[in-house]
């Protein structure tokens, strides 16, 4: 591709890239996948740039390349799933349960008194030792132990009865 045709392609992508990305997003419903799809279609368009004589036809060419590429990816993905009569040895990991638990735990933490919440978060989220927490908070190690213990007890109670604080 000569220099001027290369520049024409760059100008086209700069001018129409946003519109084409929007079309790719509609095809994929996912921003990252849409970017990949558009990049693949633009690569195909770049290779055919010298053969496209009508500048008004470029958008159609790119869109057709996106549709064809998306169909190809969809078919390839479809072949990756094989139905079976046998159940797996272990259940499939369902991330929604963990996400819901994390959300519930976050709400329960907000119901702890500030000092308990801070001590529990430093101990279990930041993995700090009791001595490090004591130094950070300016209290004794014994105070940290009792504060974390009371905080964990209250968290257990809150998580056992979620309705008690609006879950």
JSON list of C-alpha atoms in Angstrom, two decimals:
[
{"chain": "A", "resi": 1, "resn": "UNK", "atom": "CA", "xyz": [0.00, 0.00, 0.00]},
{"chain": "A", "resi": 2, "resn": "UNK", "atom": "CA", "xyz": [1.52, 3.30, -0.99]},
{"chain": "A", "resi": 3, "resn": "UNK", "atom": "CA", "xyz": [1.85, 6.27, 1.39]},
{"chain": "A", "resi": 4, "resn": "UNK", "atom": "CA", "xyz": [-1.23, 8.15, 0.23]},
{"chain": "A", "resi": 5, "resn": "UNK", "atom": "CA", "xyz": [-3.51, 5.08, 0.43]},
{"chain": "A", "resi": 6, "resn": "UNK", "atom": "CA", "xyz": [-2.10, 4.38, 3.89]},
{"chain": "A", "resi": 7, "resn": "UNK", "atom": "CA", "xyz": [-2.90, 7.94, 4.94]},
{"chain": "A", "resi": 8, "resn": "UNK", "atom": "CA", "xyz": [-6.39, 7.65, 3.45]},
{"chain": "A", "resi": 9, "resn": "UNK", "atom": "CA", "xyz": [-7.00, 4.56, 5.58]},
{"chain": "A", "resi": 10, "resn": "UNK", "atom": "CA", "xyz": [-5.70, 6.29, 8.73]},
{"chain": "A", "resi": 11, "resn": "UNK", "atom": "CA", "xyz": [-7.95, 9.28, 8.06]},
{"chain": "A", "resi": 12, "resn": "UNK", "atom": "CA", "xyz": [-10.92, 7.00, 7.48]},
{"chain": "A", "resi": 13, "resn": "UNK", "atom": "CA", "xyz": [-10.36, 5.19, 10.79]},
{"chain": "A", "resi": 14, "resn": "UNK", "atom": "CA", "xyz": [-9.88, 8.47, 12.66]},
{"chain": "A", "resi": 15, "resn": "UNK", "atom": "CA", "xyz": [-13.06, 9.91, 11.17]},
{"chain": "A", "resi": 16, "resn": "UNK", "atom": "CA", "xyz": [-15.34, 6.85, 11.35]},
{"chain": "A", "resi": 17, "resn": "UNK", "atom": "CA", "xyz": [-13.85, 4.86, 14.24]},
{"chain": "A", "resi": 18, "resn": "UNK", "atom": "CA", "xyz": [-16.35, 5.98, 16.87]},
{"chain": "A", "resi": 19, "resn": "UNK", "atom": "CA", "xyz": [-19.36, 5.21, 14.69]},
{"chain": "A", "resi": 20, "resn": "UNK", "atom": "CA", "xyz": [-17.95, 1.82, 13.74]},
{"chain": "A", "resi": 21, "resn": "UNK", "atom": "CA", "xyz": [-17.19, 1.00, 17.38]},
{"chain": "A", "resi": 22, "resn": "UNK", "atom": "CA", "xyz": [-20.80, 1.78, 18.25]},
{"chain": "A", "resi": 23, "resn": "UNK", "atom": "CA", "xyz": [-21.94, -0.65, 15.54]},
{"chain": "A", "resi": 24, "resn": "UNK", "atom": "CA", "xyz": [-19.53, -3.31, 16.83]},
{"chain": "A", "resi": 25, "resn": "UNK", "atom": "CA", "xyz": [-20.85, -2.81, 20.36]},
{"chain": "A", "resi": 26, "resn": "UNK", "atom": "CA", "xyz": [-24.37, -3.42, 19.12]},
{"chain": "A", "resi": 27, "resn": "UNK", "atom": "CA", "xyz": [-23.20, -6.67, 17.54]},
{"chain": "A", "resi": 28, "resn": "UNK", "atom": "CA", "xyz": [-21.38, -7.96, 20.62]},
{"chain": "A", "resi": 29, "resn": "UNK", "atom": "CA", "xyz": [-23.02, -6.21, 23.61]},
{"chain": "A", "resi": 30, "resn": "UNK", "atom": "CA", "xyz": [-19.57, -6.01, 25.20]},
{"chain": "A", "resi": 31, "resn": "UNK", "atom": "CA", "xyz": [-17.15, -3.08, 24.85]},
{"chain": "A", "resi": 32, "resn": "UNK", "atom": "CA", "xyz": [-13.93, -5.12, 24.94]},
{"chain": "A", "resi": 33, "resn": "UNK", "atom": "CA", "xyz": [-15.25, -7.70, 22.49]},
{"chain": "A", "resi": 34, "resn": "UNK", "atom": "CA", "xyz": [-16.51, -4.89, 20.26]},
{"chain": "A", "resi": 35, "resn": "UNK", "atom": "CA", "xyz": [-13.04, -3.35, 20.16]},
{"chain": "A", "resi": 36, "resn": "UNK", "atom": "CA", "xyz": [-11.57, -6.72, 19.15]},
{"chain": "A", "resi": 37, "resn": "UNK", "atom": "CA", "xyz": [-14.24, -7.18, 16.51]},
{"chain": "A", "resi": 38, "resn": "UNK", "atom": "CA", "xyz": [-13.68, -3.72, 15.04]},
{"chain": "A", "resi": 39, "resn": "UNK", "atom": "CA", "xyz": [-9.93, -4.23, 14.99]},
{"chain": "A", "resi": 40, "resn": "UNK", "atom": "CA", "xyz": [-10.32, -7.53, 13.13]},
{"chain": "A", "resi": 41, "resn": "UNK", "atom": "CA", "xyz": [-12.70, -5.95, 10.61]},
{"chain": "A", "resi": 42, "resn": "UNK", "atom": "CA", "xyz": [-10.39, -2.98, 10.08]},
{"chain": "A", "resi": 43, "resn": "UNK", "atom": "CA", "xyz": [-7.46, -5.34, 9.48]},
{"chain": "A", "resi": 44, "resn": "UNK", "atom": "CA", "xyz": [-9.48, -7.06, 6.76]},
{"chain": "A", "resi": 45, "resn": "UNK", "atom": "CA", "xyz": [-10.46, -3.68, 5.34]},
{"chain": "A", "resi": 46, "resn": "UNK", "atom": "CA", "xyz": [-6.84, -2.53, 5.33]},
{"chain": "A", "resi": 47, "resn": "UNK", "atom": "CA", "xyz": [-5.85, -5.57, 3.29]},
{"chain": "A", "resi": 48, "resn": "UNK", "atom": "CA", "xyz": [-8.62, -4.85, 0.77]},
{"chain": "A", "resi": 49, "resn": "UNK", "atom": "CA", "xyz": [-8.20, -1.07, 0.77]},
{"chain": "A", "resi": 50, "resn": "UNK", "atom": "CA", "xyz": [-6.74, -0.90, -2.74]},
{"chain": "A", "resi": 51, "resn": "UNK", "atom": "CA", "xyz": [-9.68, -2.88, -4.13]},
{"chain": "A", "resi": 52, "resn": "UNK", "atom": "CA", "xyz": [-12.37, -0.62, -2.66]},
{"chain": "A", "resi": 53, "resn": "UNK", "atom": "CA", "xyz": [-12.93, 1.99, -5.35]},
{"chain": "A", "resi": 54, "resn": "UNK", "atom": "CA", "xyz": [-16.01, 3.78, -4.04]},
{"chain": "A", "resi": 55, "resn": "UNK", "atom": "CA", "xyz": [-15.30, 5.74, -0.81]},
{"chain": "A", "resi": 56, "resn": "UNK", "atom": "CA", "xyz": [-19.02, 5.58, 0.04]},
{"chain": "A", "resi": 57, "resn": "UNK", "atom": "CA", "xyz": [-18.81, 1.77, 0.12]},
{"chain": "A", "resi": 58, "resn": "UNK", "atom": "CA", "xyz": [-16.13, 1.58, 2.83]},
{"chain": "A", "resi": 59, "resn": "UNK", "atom": "CA", "xyz": [-18.57, 1.71, 5.77]},
{"chain": "A", "resi": 60, "resn": "UNK", "atom": "CA", "xyz": [-20.59, -1.10, 4.24]},
{"chain": "A", "resi": 61, "resn": "UNK", "atom": "CA", "xyz": [-17.43, -3.15, 3.69]},
{"chain": "A", "resi": 62, "resn": "UNK", "atom": "CA", "xyz": [-16.33, -2.70, 7.31]},
{"chain": "A", "resi": 63, "resn": "UNK", "atom": "CA", "xyz": [-19.80, -3.50, 8.65]},
{"chain": "A", "resi": 64, "resn": "UNK", "atom": "CA", "xyz": [-20.02, -6.63, 6.49]},
{"chain": "A", "resi": 65, "resn": "UNK", "atom": "CA", "xyz": [-16.55, -7.66, 7.73]},
{"chain": "A", "resi": 66, "resn": "UNK", "atom": "CA", "xyz": [-17.71, -7.13, 11.34]},
{"chain": "A", "resi": 67, "resn": "UNK", "atom": "CA", "xyz": [-20.86, -9.21, 10.82]},
{"chain": "A", "resi": 68, "resn": "UNK", "atom": "CA", "xyz": [-18.96, -12.03, 9.09]},
{"chain": "A", "resi": 69, "resn": "UNK", "atom": "CA", "xyz": [-16.25, -12.03, 11.76]},
{"chain": "A", "resi": 70, "resn": "UNK", "atom": "CA", "xyz": [-18.81, -12.01, 14.57]},
{"chain": "A", "resi": 71, "resn": "UNK", "atom": "CA", "xyz": [-20.65, -14.95, 13.00]},
{"chain": "A", "resi": 72, "resn": "UNK", "atom": "CA", "xyz": [-17.37, -16.82, 12.63]},
{"chain": "A", "resi": 73, "resn": "UNK", "atom": "CA", "xyz": [-16.45, -16.18, 16.27]},
{"chain": "A", "resi": 74, "resn": "UNK", "atom": "CA", "xyz": [-19.94, -17.20, 17.39]},
{"chain": "A", "resi": 75, "resn": "UNK", "atom": "CA", "xyz": [-19.70, -20.48, 15.47]},
{"chain": "A", "resi": 76, "resn": "UNK", "atom": "CA", "xyz": [-16.25, -21.19, 16.86]},
{"chain": "A", "resi": 77, "resn": "UNK", "atom": "CA", "xyz": [-17.45, -20.49, 20.42]},
{"chain": "A", "resi": 78, "resn": "UNK", "atom": "CA", "xyz": [-20.50, -22.66, 19.86]},
{"chain": "A", "resi": 79, "resn": "UNK", "atom": "CA", "xyz": [-18.25, -25.63, 19.05]},
{"chain": "A", "resi": 80, "resn": "UNK", "atom": "CA", "xyz": [-16.43, -25.25, 22.37]},
{"chain": "A", "resi": 81, "resn": "UNK", "atom": "CA", "xyz": [-19.52, -26.42, 24.29]},
{"chain": "A", "resi": 82, "resn": "UNK", "atom": "CA", "xyz": [-20.15, -30.12, 24.15]},
{"chain": "A", "resi": 83, "resn": "UNK", "atom": "CA", "xyz": [-23.29, -31.50, 25.81]},
{"chain": "A", "resi": 84, "resn": "UNK", "atom": "CA", "xyz": [-22.87, -34.67, 27.82]},
{"chain": "A", "resi": 85, "resn": "UNK", "atom": "CA", "xyz": [-25.00, -37.18, 29.69]},
{"chain": "A", "resi": 86, "resn": "UNK", "atom": "CA", "xyz": [-22.49, -37.33, 32.54]},
{"chain": "A", "resi": 87, "resn": "UNK", "atom": "CA", "xyz": [-22.38, -34.79, 35.34]},
{"chain": "A", "resi": 88, "resn": "UNK", "atom": "CA", "xyz": [-19.00, -33.39, 36.34]},
{"chain": "A", "resi": 89, "resn": "UNK", "atom": "CA", "xyz": [-17.36, -34.78, 39.50]},
{"chain": "A", "resi": 90, "resn": "UNK", "atom": "CA", "xyz": [-17.43, -31.37, 41.12]},
{"chain": "A", "resi": 91, "resn": "UNK", "atom": "CA", "xyz": [-20.16, -28.77, 40.74]},
{"chain": "A", "resi": 92, "resn": "UNK", "atom": "CA", "xyz": [-19.48, -25.90, 38.39]},
{"chain": "A", "resi": 93, "resn": "UNK", "atom": "CA", "xyz": [-18.30, -22.82, 40.27]},
{"chain": "A", "resi": 94, "resn": "UNK", "atom": "CA", "xyz": [-21.11, -20.30, 40.49]},
{"chain": "A", "resi": 95, "resn": "UNK", "atom": "CA", "xyz": [-19.60, -16.87, 41.06]},
{"chain": "A", "resi": 96, "resn": "UNK", "atom": "CA", "xyz": [-22.95, -15.24, 41.77]},
{"chain": "A", "resi": 97, "resn": "UNK", "atom": "CA", "xyz": [-23.11, -16.80, 45.23]},
{"chain": "A", "resi": 98, "resn": "UNK", "atom": "CA", "xyz": [-19.69, -15.43, 46.13]},
{"chain": "A", "resi": 99, "resn": "UNK", "atom": "CA", "xyz": [-20.62, -12.03, 44.74]},
{"chain": "A", "resi": 100, "resn": "UNK", "atom": "CA", "xyz": [-23.81, -11.93, 46.78]},
{"chain": "A", "resi": 101, "resn": "UNK", "atom": "CA", "xyz": [-21.90, -13.01, 49.89]},
{"chain": "A", "resi": 102, "resn": "UNK", "atom": "CA", "xyz": [-19.28, -10.31, 49.33]},
{"chain": "A", "resi": 103, "resn": "UNK", "atom": "CA", "xyz": [-22.03, -7.72, 48.93]},
{"chain": "A", "resi": 104, "resn": "UNK", "atom": "CA", "xyz": [-23.81, -8.90, 52.10]},
{"chain": "A", "resi": 105, "resn": "UNK", "atom": "CA", "xyz": [-20.54, -8.87, 54.03]},
{"chain": "A", "resi": 106, "resn": "UNK", "atom": "CA", "xyz": [-19.84, -5.31, 52.89]},
{"chain": "A", "resi": 107, "resn": "UNK", "atom": "CA", "xyz": [-23.25, -4.18, 54.09]},
{"chain": "A", "resi": 108, "resn": "UNK", "atom": "CA", "xyz": [-22.79, -6.01, 57.40]},
{"chain": "A", "resi": 109, "resn": "UNK", "atom": "CA", "xyz": [-19.39, -4.36, 57.91]},
{"chain": "A", "resi": 110, "resn": "UNK", "atom": "CA", "xyz": [-21.04, -0.95, 57.54]},
{"chain": "A", "resi": 111, "resn": "UNK", "atom": "CA", "xyz": [-23.24, -1.81, 60.54]},
{"chain": "A", "resi": 112, "resn": "UNK", "atom": "CA", "xyz": [-20.28, -2.36, 62.85]},
{"chain": "A", "resi": 113, "resn": "UNK", "atom": "CA", "xyz": [-19.10, 0.48, 65.08]},
{"chain": "A", "resi": 114, "resn": "UNK", "atom": "CA", "xyz": [-16.22, 2.32, 63.44]},
{"chain": "A", "resi": 115, "resn": "UNK", "atom": "CA", "xyz": [-13.49, 0.96, 65.70]},
{"chain": "A", "resi": 116, "resn": "UNK", "atom": "CA", "xyz": [-14.64, -2.66, 65.28]},
{"chain": "A", "resi": 117, "resn": "UNK", "atom": "CA", "xyz": [-15.00, -2.23, 61.51]},
{"chain": "A", "resi": 118, "resn": "UNK", "atom": "CA", "xyz": [-11.50, -0.77, 61.26]},
{"chain": "A", "resi": 119, "resn": "UNK", "atom": "CA", "xyz": [-9.94, -3.51, 63.41]},
{"chain": "A", "resi": 120, "resn": "UNK", "atom": "CA", "xyz": [-11.68, -6.30, 61.47]},
{"chain": "A", "resi": 121, "resn": "UNK", "atom": "CA", "xyz": [-10.76, -4.80, 58.09]},
{"chain": "A", "resi": 122, "resn": "UNK", "atom": "CA", "xyz": [-7.12, -4.30, 59.08]},
{"chain": "A", "resi": 123, "resn": "UNK", "atom": "CA", "xyz": [-6.92, -7.86, 60.43]},
{"chain": "A", "resi": 124, "resn": "UNK", "atom": "CA", "xyz": [-8.69, -9.75, 57.64]},
{"chain": "A", "resi": 125, "resn": "UNK", "atom": "CA", "xyz": [-8.60, -7.49, 54.59]},
{"chain": "A", "resi": 126, "resn": "UNK", "atom": "CA", "xyz": [-5.13, -6.01, 55.08]},
{"chain": "A", "resi": 127, "resn": "UNK", "atom": "CA", "xyz": [-3.77, -9.16, 56.80]},
{"chain": "A", "resi": 128, "resn": "UNK", "atom": "CA", "xyz": [-2.07, -7.11, 59.50]},
{"chain": "A", "resi": 129, "resn": "UNK", "atom": "CA", "xyz": [-0.92, -8.74, 62.73]},
{"chain": "A", "resi": 130, "resn": "UNK", "atom": "CA", "xyz": [-2.50, -7.77, 66.04]},
{"chain": "A", "resi": 131, "resn": "UNK", "atom": "CA", "xyz": [0.70, -5.95, 67.00]},
{"chain": "A", "resi": 132, "resn": "UNK", "atom": "CA", "xyz": [0.68, -3.96, 63.71]},
{"chain": "A", "resi": 133, "resn": "UNK", "atom": "CA", "xyz": [-2.96, -3.01, 64.24]},
{"chain": "A", "resi": 134, "resn": "UNK", "atom": "CA", "xyz": [-2.23, -1.96, 67.83]},
{"chain": "A", "resi": 135, "resn": "UNK", "atom": "CA", "xyz": [0.57, 0.30, 66.63]},
{"chain": "A", "resi": 136, "resn": "UNK", "atom": "CA", "xyz": [-1.55, 1.75, 63.82]},
{"chain": "A", "resi": 137, "resn": "UNK", "atom": "CA", "xyz": [-4.50, 2.49, 66.12]},
{"chain": "A", "resi": 138, "resn": "UNK", "atom": "CA", "xyz": [-2.43, 3.48, 69.14]},
{"chain": "A", "resi": 139, "resn": "UNK", "atom": "CA", "xyz": [-4.02, 0.88, 71.45]},
{"chain": "A", "resi": 140, "resn": "UNK", "atom": "CA", "xyz": [-2.80, -2.23, 73.25]},
{"chain": "A", "resi": 141, "resn": "UNK", "atom": "CA", "xyz": [-2.66, -5.67, 71.64]},
{"chain": "A", "resi": 142, "resn": "UNK", "atom": "CA", "xyz": [-5.30, -6.86, 74.12]},
{"chain": "A", "resi": 143, "resn": "UNK", "atom": "CA", "xyz": [-7.65, -4.10, 72.98]},
{"chain": "A", "resi": 144, "resn": "UNK", "atom": "CA", "xyz": [-7.14, -5.18, 69.36]},
{"chain": "A", "resi": 145, "resn": "UNK", "atom": "CA", "xyz": [-7.89, -8.81, 70.24]},
{"chain": "A", "resi": 146, "resn": "UNK", "atom": "CA", "xyz": [-11.10, -7.97, 72.06]},
{"chain": "A", "resi": 147, "resn": "UNK", "atom": "CA", "xyz": [-12.23, -5.45, 69.44]},
{"chain": "A", "resi": 148, "resn": "UNK", "atom": "CA", "xyz": [-11.68, -7.91, 66.58]},
{"chain": "A", "resi": 149, "resn": "UNK", "atom": "CA", "xyz": [-13.39, -10.66, 68.56]},
{"chain": "A", "resi": 150, "resn": "UNK", "atom": "CA", "xyz": [-16.47, -8.50, 69.28]},
{"chain": "A", "resi": 151, "resn": "UNK", "atom": "CA", "xyz": [-16.56, -7.31, 65.67]},
{"chain": "A", "resi": 152, "resn": "UNK", "atom": "CA", "xyz": [-16.42, -10.85, 64.29]},
{"chain": "A", "resi": 153, "resn": "UNK", "atom": "CA", "xyz": [-19.12, -11.99, 66.71]},
{"chain": "A", "resi": 154, "resn": "UNK", "atom": "CA", "xyz": [-21.39, -9.15, 65.61]},
{"chain": "A", "resi": 155, "resn": "UNK", "atom": "CA", "xyz": [-20.67, -9.92, 61.93]},
{"chain": "A", "resi": 156, "resn": "UNK", "atom": "CA", "xyz": [-21.63, -13.57, 62.49]},
{"chain": "A", "resi": 157, "resn": "UNK", "atom": "CA", "xyz": [-24.90, -12.47, 64.09]},
{"chain": "A", "resi": 158, "resn": "UNK", "atom": "CA", "xyz": [-25.64, -10.02, 61.27]},
{"chain": "A", "resi": 159, "resn": "UNK", "atom": "CA", "xyz": [-24.86, -12.58, 58.58]},
{"chain": "A", "resi": 160, "resn": "UNK", "atom": "CA", "xyz": [-26.99, -15.21, 60.33]},
{"chain": "A", "resi": 161, "resn": "UNK", "atom": "CA", "xyz": [-30.04, -12.91, 60.36]},
{"chain": "A", "resi": 162, "resn": "UNK", "atom": "CA", "xyz": [-29.74, -10.68, 57.30]},
{"chain": "A", "resi": 163, "resn": "UNK", "atom": "CA", "xyz": [-33.24, -9.27, 57.76]},
{"chain": "A", "resi": 164, "resn": "UNK", "atom": "CA", "xyz": [-32.14, -7.62, 61.00]},
{"chain": "A", "resi": 165, "resn": "UNK", "atom": "CA", "xyz": [-30.41, -4.82, 59.07]},
{"chain": "A", "resi": 166, "resn": "UNK", "atom": "CA", "xyz": [-32.25, -4.61, 55.78]},
{"chain": "A", "resi": 167, "resn": "UNK", "atom": "CA", "xyz": [-30.90, -7.43, 53.63]}
]
